[in-house]
């Protein structure tokens, strides 16, 4: 298969569609973020990349806390809105009719309509160039009761989605089951 | 909607299914990684979390380089295999029949069968607890020619997938289009 060289590209798939929350000057604000993921298991941590000129950045700097809210497909319009507008100009929580609440940290705003909410305390910050990478220790996890099955998160109820920058900026739902992890490898029938 | 408190959990969705490559003692090895994402846009960087007891960790430490290979759904068995076996015991590249090649960095092994390959040079390492977080600067991107449409990556050809740890360890394909980013927000009809 012929390979084409493209130079350095941010082509890591999939990128999540996340709503990052922070209190800015004491008021809740949310932005859409796709550059992020889990950074550590014990203790649970996330890594979230944010440009320093973003309004949310100001809030994270003020409080050293932020939230990660996982929107469901039902919130795709609101997520998009939070990605294209600035909290410096509009009250996004109000515009999107988010029910905002606070948890353990007291100043990391959480969106009730998002099925999962992670409260994070900044543990490290790396200035990488265009973005600052915030490594946040997850201090508490909130999940909507109706998104649990047998006490565990159920993706069929949660319905998170993906942000796809290229070719032309799309949001995609999760798709079909393609295999059971730590199990489907057996079909390879490798002789060791 | 009632919320349930779950304590600190790594519930960030979706997590990507990635194959991280490194030369260990001069030989190519690959492991499956789900804790990772893009960390910076300019210059392009990734953040990848790896436990220090993993064989791949040794290779990254030796060379300060690694690769991110994006498997397609056709490689779900091989990806699963690379996640459950250790390069200390088996030659995974051989077992999976990977065609391994090298690019610009010379010592970050790449998998020809994976449609996208990122060559990375370690820029920062953070010891976070269970995992080390490698921040890698993307030095070169390779894409299979047949996964491009009009010079851009085409997900319908690339077919990457997702790792879902809970409830019971699954791999999922990407799903249906749910909206155009930076556009669908208009349907909210917010008055500003």
mmCIF file of C-alpha atoms in Angstrom:
data_model
loop_
_atom_site.group_PDB
_atom_site.id
_atom_site.type_symbol
_atom_site.label_atom_id
_atom_site.label_comp_id
_atom_site.label_asym_id
_atom_site.label_seq_id
_atom_site.Cartn_x
_atom_site.Cartn_y
_atom_site.Cartn_z
ATOM 1 C CA UNK A 1 0.000 0.000 0.000
ATOM 2 C CA UNK A 2 1.563 3.295 -1.056
ATOM 3 C CA UNK A 3 2.035 5.867 1.692
ATOM 4 C CA UNK A 4 1.932 9.607 1.219
ATOM 5 C CA UNK A 5 3.956 11.974 3.434
ATOM 6 C CA UNK A 6 1.834 14.828 4.748
ATOM 7 C CA UNK A 7 4.173 16.597 7.196
ATOM 8 C CA UNK A 8 3.205 16.967 10.867
ATOM 9 C CA UNK A 9 -0.586 16.632 11.224
ATOM 10 C CA UNK A 10 -2.956 16.248 14.185
ATOM 11 C CA UNK A 11 -4.491 13.145 12.654
ATOM 12 C CA UNK A 12 -5.308 11.079 15.702
ATOM 13 C CA UNK A 13 -8.757 9.466 15.510
ATOM 14 C CA UNK A 14 -11.170 9.617 17.171
ATOM 15 C CA UNK A 15 -11.163 12.953 18.981
ATOM 16 C CA UNK A 16 -13.877 13.303 21.625
ATOM 17 C CA UNK A 17 -16.510 16.048 21.713
ATOM 18 C CA UNK A 18 -16.207 17.483 25.233
ATOM 19 C CA UNK A 19 -17.618 20.492 27.024
ATOM 20 C CA UNK A 20 -15.043 21.968 29.390
ATOM 21 C CA UNK A 21 -16.445 24.122 32.176
ATOM 22 C CA UNK A 22 -14.813 26.769 34.330
ATOM 23 C CA UNK A 23 -15.992 29.643 36.466
ATOM 24 C CA UNK A 24 -14.751 32.902 34.951
ATOM 25 C CA UNK A 25 -14.964 35.841 37.343
ATOM 26 C CA UNK A 26 -17.310 33.686 39.403
ATOM 27 C CA UNK A 27 -19.687 32.815 36.546
ATOM 28 C CA UNK A 28 -19.972 29.474 34.736
ATOM 29 C CA UNK A 29 -18.653 29.172 31.190
ATOM 30 C CA UNK A 30 -18.300 26.223 28.832
ATOM 31 C CA UNK A 31 -16.264 25.574 25.701
ATOM 32 C CA UNK A 32 -16.128 22.679 23.257
ATOM 33 C CA UNK A 33 -12.815 20.823 23.245
ATOM 34 C CA UNK A 34 -11.652 17.925 21.079
ATOM 35 C CA UNK A 35 -7.968 17.851 22.024
ATOM 36 C CA UNK A 36 -8.061 15.753 25.152
ATOM 37 C CA UNK A 37 -8.164 12.321 26.696
ATOM 38 C CA UNK A 38 -7.395 10.267 29.760
ATOM 39 C CA UNK A 39 -3.832 10.781 31.027
ATOM 40 C CA UNK A 40 -3.583 8.414 33.994
ATOM 41 C CA UNK A 41 -5.518 5.592 35.652
ATOM 42 C CA UNK A 42 -4.463 5.731 39.323
ATOM 43 C CA UNK A 43 -5.193 8.406 40.279
ATOM 44 C CA UNK A 44 -7.636 9.141 37.415
ATOM 45 C CA UNK A 45 -6.471 12.151 35.388
ATOM 46 C CA UNK A 46 -7.356 13.883 32.120
ATOM 47 C CA UNK A 47 -5.250 15.951 29.705
ATOM 48 C CA UNK A 48 -7.099 18.847 28.051
ATOM 49 C CA UNK A 49 -5.543 21.275 25.542
ATOM 50 C CA UNK A 50 -6.820 24.877 25.527
ATOM 51 C CA UNK A 51 -5.551 27.982 23.742
ATOM 52 C CA UNK A 52 -4.484 30.692 26.233
ATOM 53 C CA UNK A 53 -6.646 33.305 24.498
ATOM 54 C CA UNK A 54 -9.833 31.372 25.300
ATOM 55 C CA UNK A 55 -12.193 32.747 27.922
ATOM 56 C CA UNK A 56 -12.349 29.363 29.670
ATOM 57 C CA UNK A 57 -8.560 29.461 30.073
ATOM 58 C CA UNK A 58 -8.976 32.541 32.223
ATOM 59 C CA UNK A 59 -11.356 30.668 34.505
ATOM 60 C CA UNK A 60 -9.110 27.627 34.843
ATOM 61 C CA UNK A 61 -6.202 29.932 35.702
ATOM 62 C CA UNK A 62 -8.305 31.729 38.309
ATOM 63 C CA UNK A 63 -9.496 28.608 40.143
ATOM 64 C CA UNK A 64 -7.137 25.775 39.144
ATOM 65 C CA UNK A 65 -10.267 23.698 38.598
ATOM 66 C CA UNK A 66 -12.362 22.745 35.578
ATOM 67 C CA UNK A 67 -14.996 20.239 34.575
ATOM 68 C CA UNK A 68 -15.259 17.785 31.715
ATOM 69 C CA UNK A 69 -18.839 17.306 30.628
ATOM 70 C CA UNK A 70 -19.616 14.554 28.118
ATOM 71 C CA UNK A 71 -22.484 15.660 25.877
ATOM 72 C CA UNK A 72 -24.859 13.172 24.311
ATOM 73 C CA UNK A 73 -25.916 13.368 20.660
ATOM 74 C CA UNK A 74 -29.017 15.253 21.832
ATOM 75 C CA UNK A 75 -26.690 18.154 22.714
ATOM 76 C CA UNK A 76 -24.826 18.383 19.406
ATOM 77 C CA UNK A 77 -26.218 21.856 18.602
ATOM 78 C CA UNK A 78 -25.371 23.185 22.053
ATOM 79 C CA UNK A 79 -21.876 21.681 21.872
ATOM 80 C CA UNK A 80 -21.310 23.287 18.499
ATOM 81 C CA UNK A 81 -22.545 26.611 19.847
ATOM 82 C CA UNK A 82 -20.117 26.370 22.787
ATOM 83 C CA UNK A 83 -17.319 25.745 20.280
ATOM 84 C CA UNK A 84 -17.992 28.740 18.083
ATOM 85 C CA UNK A 85 -18.957 31.462 20.573
ATOM 86 C CA UNK A 86 -16.941 33.115 23.335
ATOM 87 C CA UNK A 87 -18.034 33.480 26.925
ATOM 88 C CA UNK A 88 -16.512 36.943 26.775
ATOM 89 C CA UNK A 89 -19.467 37.950 24.602
ATOM 90 C CA UNK A 90 -22.382 35.684 25.507
ATOM 91 C CA UNK A 91 -23.663 33.740 28.485
ATOM 92 C CA UNK A 92 -23.430 30.300 26.913
ATOM 93 C CA UNK A 93 -25.014 28.436 29.826
ATOM 94 C CA UNK A 94 -28.079 30.645 29.470
ATOM 95 C CA UNK A 95 -28.189 30.504 25.674
ATOM 96 C CA UNK A 96 -28.000 26.702 25.758
ATOM 97 C CA UNK A 97 -30.443 26.425 28.684
ATOM 98 C CA UNK A 98 -27.926 24.382 30.648
ATOM 99 C CA UNK A 99 -28.892 23.577 34.218
ATOM 100 C CA UNK A 100 -25.602 24.348 35.949
ATOM 101 C CA UNK A 101 -24.709 22.771 39.268
ATOM 102 C CA UNK A 102 -21.600 22.438 41.432
ATOM 103 C CA UNK A 103 -20.157 19.436 43.218
ATOM 104 C CA UNK A 104 -17.258 18.569 45.476
ATOM 105 C CA UNK A 105 -14.880 21.278 44.257
ATOM 106 C CA UNK A 106 -17.454 24.028 44.559
ATOM 107 C CA UNK A 107 -16.213 26.094 41.623
ATOM 108 C CA UNK A 108 -16.098 23.732 38.631
ATOM 109 C CA UNK A 109 -19.456 24.221 36.897
ATOM 110 C CA UNK A 110 -21.261 21.060 35.731
ATOM 111 C CA UNK A 111 -24.007 20.636 33.143
ATOM 112 C CA UNK A 112 -26.931 18.577 34.379
ATOM 113 C CA UNK A 113 -28.023 17.670 30.828
ATOM 114 C CA UNK A 114 -24.635 16.027 30.093
ATOM 115 C CA UNK A 115 -24.796 12.389 31.215
ATOM 116 C CA UNK A 116 -21.246 12.357 32.649
ATOM 117 C CA UNK A 117 -19.451 15.147 34.517
ATOM 118 C CA UNK A 118 -15.888 14.999 35.792
ATOM 119 C CA UNK A 119 -14.712 17.511 38.398
ATOM 120 C CA UNK A 120 -10.995 18.177 37.945
ATOM 121 C CA UNK A 121 -8.286 19.946 39.887
ATOM 122 C CA UNK A 122 -5.270 21.147 37.865
ATOM 123 C CA UNK A 123 -2.225 19.013 38.757
ATOM 124 C CA UNK A 124 0.160 20.159 35.986
ATOM 125 C CA UNK A 125 0.143 22.711 33.178
ATOM 126 C CA UNK A 126 2.387 22.453 30.129
ATOM 127 C CA UNK A 127 2.801 25.329 27.699
ATOM 128 C CA UNK A 128 3.236 23.515 24.383
ATOM 129 C CA UNK A 129 2.906 26.274 21.797
ATOM 130 C CA UNK A 130 -0.560 27.106 20.510
ATOM 131 C CA UNK A 131 -2.189 25.339 23.470
ATOM 132 C CA UNK A 132 -1.715 24.881 27.190
ATOM 133 C CA UNK A 133 -2.138 21.288 28.273
ATOM 134 C CA UNK A 134 -3.969 21.043 31.579
ATOM 135 C CA UNK A 135 -3.483 17.772 33.411
ATOM 136 C CA UNK A 136 -6.452 17.544 35.751
ATOM 137 C CA UNK A 137 -6.879 15.106 38.585
ATOM 138 C CA UNK A 138 -10.453 13.798 38.515
ATOM 139 C CA UNK A 139 -11.833 14.434 41.993
ATOM 140 C CA UNK A 140 -15.420 13.340 41.455
ATOM 141 C CA UNK A 141 -17.563 11.765 38.738
ATOM 142 C CA UNK A 142 -21.273 12.421 38.324
ATOM 143 C CA UNK A 143 -23.442 10.292 36.072
ATOM 144 C CA UNK A 144 -27.109 10.658 35.214
ATOM 145 C CA UNK A 145 -28.929 7.833 36.934
ATOM 146 C CA UNK A 146 -30.792 6.877 33.765
ATOM 147 C CA UNK A 147 -27.492 6.275 31.899
ATOM 148 C CA UNK A 148 -26.448 3.405 34.165
ATOM 149 C CA UNK A 149 -27.118 -0.280 33.562
ATOM 150 C CA UNK A 150 -26.212 -2.568 36.457
ATOM 151 C CA UNK A 151 -24.313 0.327 38.006
ATOM 152 C CA UNK A 152 -22.070 0.928 34.974
ATOM 153 C CA UNK A 153 -22.167 3.546 32.201
ATOM 154 C CA UNK A 154 -24.227 2.351 29.249
ATOM 155 C CA UNK A 155 -23.205 3.883 25.905
ATOM 156 C CA UNK A 156 -26.580 3.133 24.367
ATOM 157 C CA UNK A 157 -28.089 5.489 26.907
ATOM 158 C CA UNK A 158 -25.200 7.919 27.223
ATOM 159 C CA UNK A 159 -24.743 8.379 23.463
ATOM 160 C CA UNK A 160 -21.477 10.401 23.407
ATOM 161 C CA UNK A 161 -20.094 11.562 20.078
ATOM 162 C CA UNK A 162 -16.970 12.365 18.123
ATOM 163 C CA UNK A 163 -15.530 15.504 16.578
ATOM 164 C CA UNK A 164 -13.895 14.972 13.231
ATOM 165 C CA UNK A 165 -11.911 18.015 12.046
ATOM 166 C CA UNK A 166 -11.110 16.719 8.574
ATOM 167 C CA UNK A 167 -12.155 16.572 5.855
ATOM 168 C CA UNK A 168 -14.912 19.050 6.621
ATOM 169 C CA UNK A 169 -15.734 19.334 10.341
ATOM 170 C CA UNK A 170 -18.295 16.787 11.316
ATOM 171 C CA UNK A 171 -19.805 15.255 14.414
ATOM 172 C CA UNK A 172 -20.323 11.508 14.344
ATOM 173 C CA UNK A 173 -22.150 9.163 16.685
ATOM 174 C CA UNK A 174 -20.576 5.959 17.921
ATOM 175 C CA UNK A 175 -21.264 3.032 15.689
ATOM 176 C CA UNK A 176 -21.647 -0.684 15.708
ATOM 177 C CA UNK A 177 -19.972 -3.193 17.982
ATOM 178 C CA UNK A 178 -16.989 -4.711 16.168
ATOM 179 C CA UNK A 179 -15.475 -6.945 18.805
ATOM 180 C CA UNK A 180 -15.023 -7.806 22.456
ATOM 181 C CA UNK A 181 -11.723 -6.491 23.820
ATOM 182 C CA UNK A 182 -9.249 -8.930 25.381
ATOM 183 C CA UNK A 183 -11.125 -11.686 23.606
ATOM 184 C CA UNK A 184 -11.367 -11.145 19.839
ATOM 185 C CA UNK A 185 -7.562 -11.538 19.518
ATOM 186 C CA UNK A 186 -8.116 -15.281 19.938
ATOM 187 C CA UNK A 187 -9.510 -15.399 16.411
ATOM 188 C CA UNK A 188 -6.021 -14.623 15.117
ATOM 189 C CA UNK A 189 -4.957 -18.116 16.209
ATOM 190 C CA UNK A 190 -1.354 -17.013 16.684
ATOM 191 C CA UNK A 191 1.085 -19.780 17.563
ATOM 192 C CA UNK A 192 3.442 -18.589 20.276
ATOM 193 C CA UNK B 1 -32.314 14.291 36.067
ATOM 194 C CA UNK B 2 -30.890 12.615 39.176
ATOM 195 C CA UNK B 3 -27.102 12.349 39.329
ATOM 196 C CA UNK B 4 -25.174 9.602 41.070
ATOM 197 C CA UNK B 5 -21.709 10.209 42.564
ATOM 198 C CA UNK B 6 -19.219 7.557 41.492
ATOM 199 C CA UNK B 7 -15.909 8.840 42.882
ATOM 200 C CA UNK B 8 -12.965 9.557 40.550
ATOM 201 C CA UNK B 9 -13.430 7.577 37.312
ATOM 202 C CA UNK B 10 -11.702 7.619 33.915
ATOM 203 C CA UNK B 11 -15.038 8.095 32.164
ATOM 204 C CA UNK B 12 -14.065 10.254 29.206
ATOM 205 C CA UNK B 13 -15.683 9.126 25.952
ATOM 206 C CA UNK B 14 -14.640 8.199 23.372
ATOM 207 C CA UNK B 15 -11.150 6.770 23.903
ATOM 208 C CA UNK B 16 -9.266 5.966 20.698
ATOM 209 C CA UNK B 17 -7.871 2.544 19.776
ATOM 210 C CA UNK B 18 -4.212 3.258 18.944
ATOM 211 C CA UNK B 19 -1.164 1.137 18.255
ATOM 212 C CA UNK B 20 1.937 2.732 19.757
ATOM 213 C CA UNK B 21 5.226 1.604 18.260
ATOM 214 C CA UNK B 22 8.758 1.761 19.608
ATOM 215 C CA UNK B 23 12.024 0.020 18.890
ATOM 216 C CA UNK B 24 13.038 -2.018 21.951
ATOM 217 C CA UNK B 25 16.675 -3.109 21.876
ATOM 218 C CA UNK B 26 16.600 -2.253 18.169
ATOM 219 C CA UNK B 27 13.529 -4.334 17.322
ATOM 220 C CA UNK B 28 10.014 -3.045 16.557
ATOM 221 C CA UNK B 29 7.277 -3.542 19.141
ATOM 222 C CA UNK B 30 3.683 -2.325 19.288
ATOM 223 C CA UNK B 31 1.137 -1.959 22.069
ATOM 224 C CA UNK B 32 -2.516 -0.973 22.119
ATOM 225 C CA UNK B 33 -3.217 2.291 23.915
ATOM 226 C CA UNK B 34 -6.519 4.030 24.629
ATOM 227 C CA UNK B 35 -5.344 6.740 27.012
ATOM 228 C CA UNK B 36 -4.230 9.393 24.571
ATOM 229 C CA UNK B 37 -5.154 12.276 22.333
ATOM 230 C CA UNK B 38 -3.941 15.393 20.610
ATOM 231 C CA UNK B 39 -2.144 17.780 22.979
ATOM 232 C CA UNK B 40 -1.285 20.752 20.764
ATOM 233 C CA UNK B 41 -2.004 22.147 17.300
ATOM 234 C CA UNK B 42 1.058 24.231 16.437
ATOM 235 C CA UNK B 43 3.353 22.384 16.532
ATOM 236 C CA UNK B 44 1.256 19.208 16.322
ATOM 237 C CA UNK B 45 1.699 17.067 19.445
ATOM 238 C CA UNK B 46 0.125 14.003 21.031
ATOM 239 C CA UNK B 47 -0.174 12.914 24.677
ATOM 240 C CA UNK B 48 0.057 9.153 25.240
ATOM 241 C CA UNK B 49 -0.154 7.438 28.656
ATOM 242 C CA UNK B 50 1.871 4.251 29.184
ATOM 243 C CA UNK B 51 2.585 2.230 32.324
ATOM 244 C CA UNK B 52 6.338 2.101 33.089
ATOM 245 C CA UNK B 53 6.310 -1.695 33.345
ATOM 246 C CA UNK B 54 5.298 -2.056 29.688
ATOM 247 C CA UNK B 55 7.848 -3.312 27.188
ATOM 248 C CA UNK B 56 7.090 -0.417 24.822
ATOM 249 C CA UNK B 57 7.995 2.027 27.604
ATOM 250 C CA UNK B 58 11.522 0.639 27.550
ATOM 251 C CA UNK B 59 11.803 1.368 23.837
ATOM 252 C CA UNK B 60 10.486 4.916 24.148
ATOM 253 C CA UNK B 61 12.976 5.538 26.952
ATOM 254 C CA UNK B 62 15.822 4.154 24.843
ATOM 255 C CA UNK B 63 15.139 6.266 21.738
ATOM 256 C CA UNK B 64 12.942 9.171 22.854
ATOM 257 C CA UNK B 65 10.797 8.394 19.824
ATOM 258 C CA UNK B 66 7.575 6.474 19.242
ATOM 259 C CA UNK B 67 4.894 6.090 16.621
ATOM 260 C CA UNK B 68 1.121 6.373 16.736
ATOM 261 C CA UNK B 69 -0.521 4.021 14.273
ATOM 262 C CA UNK B 70 -4.265 4.310 13.705
ATOM 263 C CA UNK B 71 -5.706 0.869 13.011
ATOM 264 C CA UNK B 72 -8.780 0.389 10.856
ATOM 265 C CA UNK B 73 -11.644 -1.921 11.848
ATOM 266 C CA UNK B 74 -9.992 -4.590 9.691
ATOM 267 C CA UNK B 75 -7.212 -4.720 12.290
ATOM 268 C CA UNK B 76 -9.369 -5.112 15.409
ATOM 269 C CA UNK B 77 -8.046 -8.613 16.168
ATOM 270 C CA UNK B 78 -4.425 -7.533 15.746
ATOM 271 C CA UNK B 79 -5.021 -4.448 17.897
ATOM 272 C CA UNK B 80 -6.570 -6.585 20.610
ATOM 273 C CA UNK B 81 -3.623 -8.977 20.403
ATOM 274 C CA UNK B 82 -1.160 -6.102 20.796
ATOM 275 C CA UNK B 83 -3.098 -5.021 23.876
ATOM 276 C CA UNK B 84 -3.043 -8.344 25.660
ATOM 277 C CA UNK B 85 0.428 -9.715 24.886
ATOM 278 C CA UNK B 86 3.867 -8.413 25.830
ATOM 279 C CA UNK B 87 6.730 -7.822 23.429
ATOM 280 C CA UNK B 88 8.966 -9.260 26.151
ATOM 281 C CA UNK B 89 7.497 -12.668 25.301
ATOM 282 C CA UNK B 90 6.381 -12.563 21.662
ATOM 283 C CA UNK B 91 7.306 -10.813 18.441
ATOM 284 C CA UNK B 92 3.999 -9.027 17.936
ATOM 285 C CA UNK B 93 4.885 -7.553 14.549
ATOM 286 C CA UNK B 94 5.544 -11.049 13.257
ATOM 287 C CA UNK B 95 2.506 -12.624 14.925
ATOM 288 C CA UNK B 96 0.256 -9.939 13.426
ATOM 289 C CA UNK B 97 2.004 -10.026 10.050
ATOM 290 C CA UNK B 98 2.610 -6.294 10.212
ATOM 291 C CA UNK B 99 4.747 -4.852 7.435
ATOM 292 C CA UNK B 100 7.021 -2.610 9.484
ATOM 293 C CA UNK B 101 8.735 0.386 7.949
ATOM 294 C CA UNK B 102 10.644 3.432 9.171
ATOM 295 C CA UNK B 103 10.390 7.069 8.184
ATOM 296 C CA UNK B 104 12.007 10.381 9.001
ATOM 297 C CA UNK B 105 13.063 9.543 12.556
ATOM 298 C CA UNK B 106 14.633 6.246 11.567
ATOM 299 C CA UNK B 107 13.793 4.399 14.795
ATOM 300 C CA UNK B 108 10.045 4.794 15.310
ATOM 301 C CA UNK B 109 8.525 1.659 13.724
ATOM 302 C CA UNK B 110 5.420 2.167 11.566
ATOM 303 C CA UNK B 111 2.773 -0.335 10.474
ATOM 304 C CA UNK B 112 2.038 -0.255 6.764
ATOM 305 C CA UNK B 113 -1.411 -1.809 7.227
ATOM 306 C CA UNK B 114 -2.523 1.062 9.500
ATOM 307 C CA UNK B 115 -3.912 3.863 7.334
ATOM 308 C CA UNK B 116 -2.336 6.666 9.386
ATOM 309 C CA UNK B 117 1.079 6.710 11.063
ATOM 310 C CA UNK B 118 2.469 9.543 13.153
ATOM 311 C CA UNK B 119 6.210 9.681 13.884
ATOM 312 C CA UNK B 120 6.781 11.338 17.260
ATOM 313 C CA UNK B 121 9.749 12.649 19.178
ATOM 314 C CA UNK B 122 9.343 12.865 22.976
ATOM 315 C CA UNK B 123 9.130 16.524 24.009
ATOM 316 C CA UNK B 124 8.026 16.083 27.645
ATOM 317 C CA UNK B 125 7.436 13.188 30.027
ATOM 318 C CA UNK B 126 5.220 13.477 33.104
ATOM 319 C CA UNK B 127 5.168 10.786 35.781
ATOM 320 C CA UNK B 128 1.548 10.876 36.926
ATOM 321 C CA UNK B 129 1.213 7.760 39.071
ATOM 322 C CA UNK B 130 0.242 4.526 37.337
ATOM 323 C CA UNK B 131 1.219 5.941 33.948
ATOM 324 C CA UNK B 132 3.885 8.099 32.353
ATOM 325 C CA UNK B 133 2.443 10.681 30.002
ATOM 326 C CA UNK B 134 4.595 11.093 26.912
ATOM 327 C CA UNK B 135 4.065 14.341 25.052
ATOM 328 C CA UNK B 136 5.319 13.652 21.547
ATOM 329 C CA UNK B 137 5.938 16.184 18.844
ATOM 330 C CA UNK B 138 4.600 14.836 15.556
ATOM 331 C CA UNK B 139 7.490 15.027 13.114
ATOM 332 C CA UNK B 140 5.902 13.319 10.133
ATOM 333 C CA UNK B 141 2.527 11.894 9.105
ATOM 334 C CA UNK B 142 2.089 8.993 6.703
ATOM 335 C CA UNK B 143 -1.271 8.122 5.198
ATOM 336 C CA UNK B 144 -2.215 5.275 2.920
ATOM 337 C CA UNK B 145 -2.881 6.726 -0.497
ATOM 338 C CA UNK B 146 -6.176 4.889 -0.837
ATOM 339 C CA UNK B 147 -7.537 6.553 2.352
ATOM 340 C CA UNK B 148 -7.421 10.039 0.873
ATOM 341 C CA UNK B 149 -10.241 11.826 -0.897
ATOM 342 C CA UNK B 150 -9.288 15.122 -2.527
ATOM 343 C CA UNK B 151 -6.041 15.031 -0.564
ATOM 344 C CA UNK B 152 -7.715 14.736 2.834
ATOM 345 C CA UNK B 153 -8.253 11.772 5.181
ATOM 346 C CA UNK B 154 -11.562 10.042 4.464
ATOM 347 C CA UNK B 155 -13.063 8.263 7.493
ATOM 348 C CA UNK B 156 -15.183 6.042 5.286
ATOM 349 C CA UNK B 157 -11.965 4.605 3.901
ATOM 350 C CA UNK B 158 -9.826 4.916 7.018
ATOM 351 C CA UNK B 159 -12.389 3.288 9.339
ATOM 352 C CA UNK B 160 -10.738 3.923 12.718
ATOM 353 C CA UNK B 161 -12.397 2.639 15.884
ATOM 354 C CA UNK B 162 -12.970 3.218 19.569
ATOM 355 C CA UNK B 163 -12.023 1.372 22.720
ATOM 356 C CA UNK B 164 -14.742 1.313 25.340
ATOM 357 C CA UNK B 165 -13.513 0.033 28.714
ATOM 358 C CA UNK B 166 -16.885 -0.062 30.449
ATOM 359 C CA UNK B 167 -19.238 -1.776 30.848
ATOM 360 C CA UNK B 168 -17.473 -4.803 29.401
ATOM 361 C CA UNK B 169 -14.529 -3.930 27.137
ATOM 362 C CA UNK B 170 -15.718 -3.399 23.612
ATOM 363 C CA UNK B 171 -14.473 -2.011 20.335
ATOM 364 C CA UNK B 172 -16.902 0.139 18.404
ATOM 365 C CA UNK B 173 -16.800 1.539 14.894
ATOM 366 C CA UNK B 174 -17.582 5.161 14.195
ATOM 367 C CA UNK B 175 -21.198 5.775 13.452
ATOM 368 C CA UNK B 176 -23.539 8.000 11.613
ATOM 369 C CA UNK B 177 -23.097 11.649 10.771
ATOM 370 C CA UNK B 178 -25.029 13.735 13.294
ATOM 371 C CA UNK B 179 -24.153 17.263 12.284
ATOM 372 C CA UNK B 180 -21.812 19.664 10.562
ATOM 373 C CA UNK B 181 -19.479 21.389 13.028
ATOM 374 C CA UNK B 182 -19.431 25.200 13.198
ATOM 375 C CA UNK B 183 -22.772 25.121 11.415
ATOM 376 C CA UNK B 184 -25.386 23.037 13.228
ATOM 377 C CA UNK B 185 -25.348 25.492 16.144
ATOM 378 C CA UNK B 186 -27.421 27.824 13.955
ATOM 379 C CA UNK B 187 -30.408 25.563 14.510
ATOM 380 C CA UNK B 188 -30.430 26.662 18.142
ATOM 381 C CA UNK B 189 -31.606 30.103 16.991
ATOM 382 C CA UNK B 190 -30.052 31.820 20.013
ATOM 383 C CA UNK B 191 -30.753 35.533 20.327
ATOM 384 C CA UNK B 192 -27.595 37.340 21.366
#
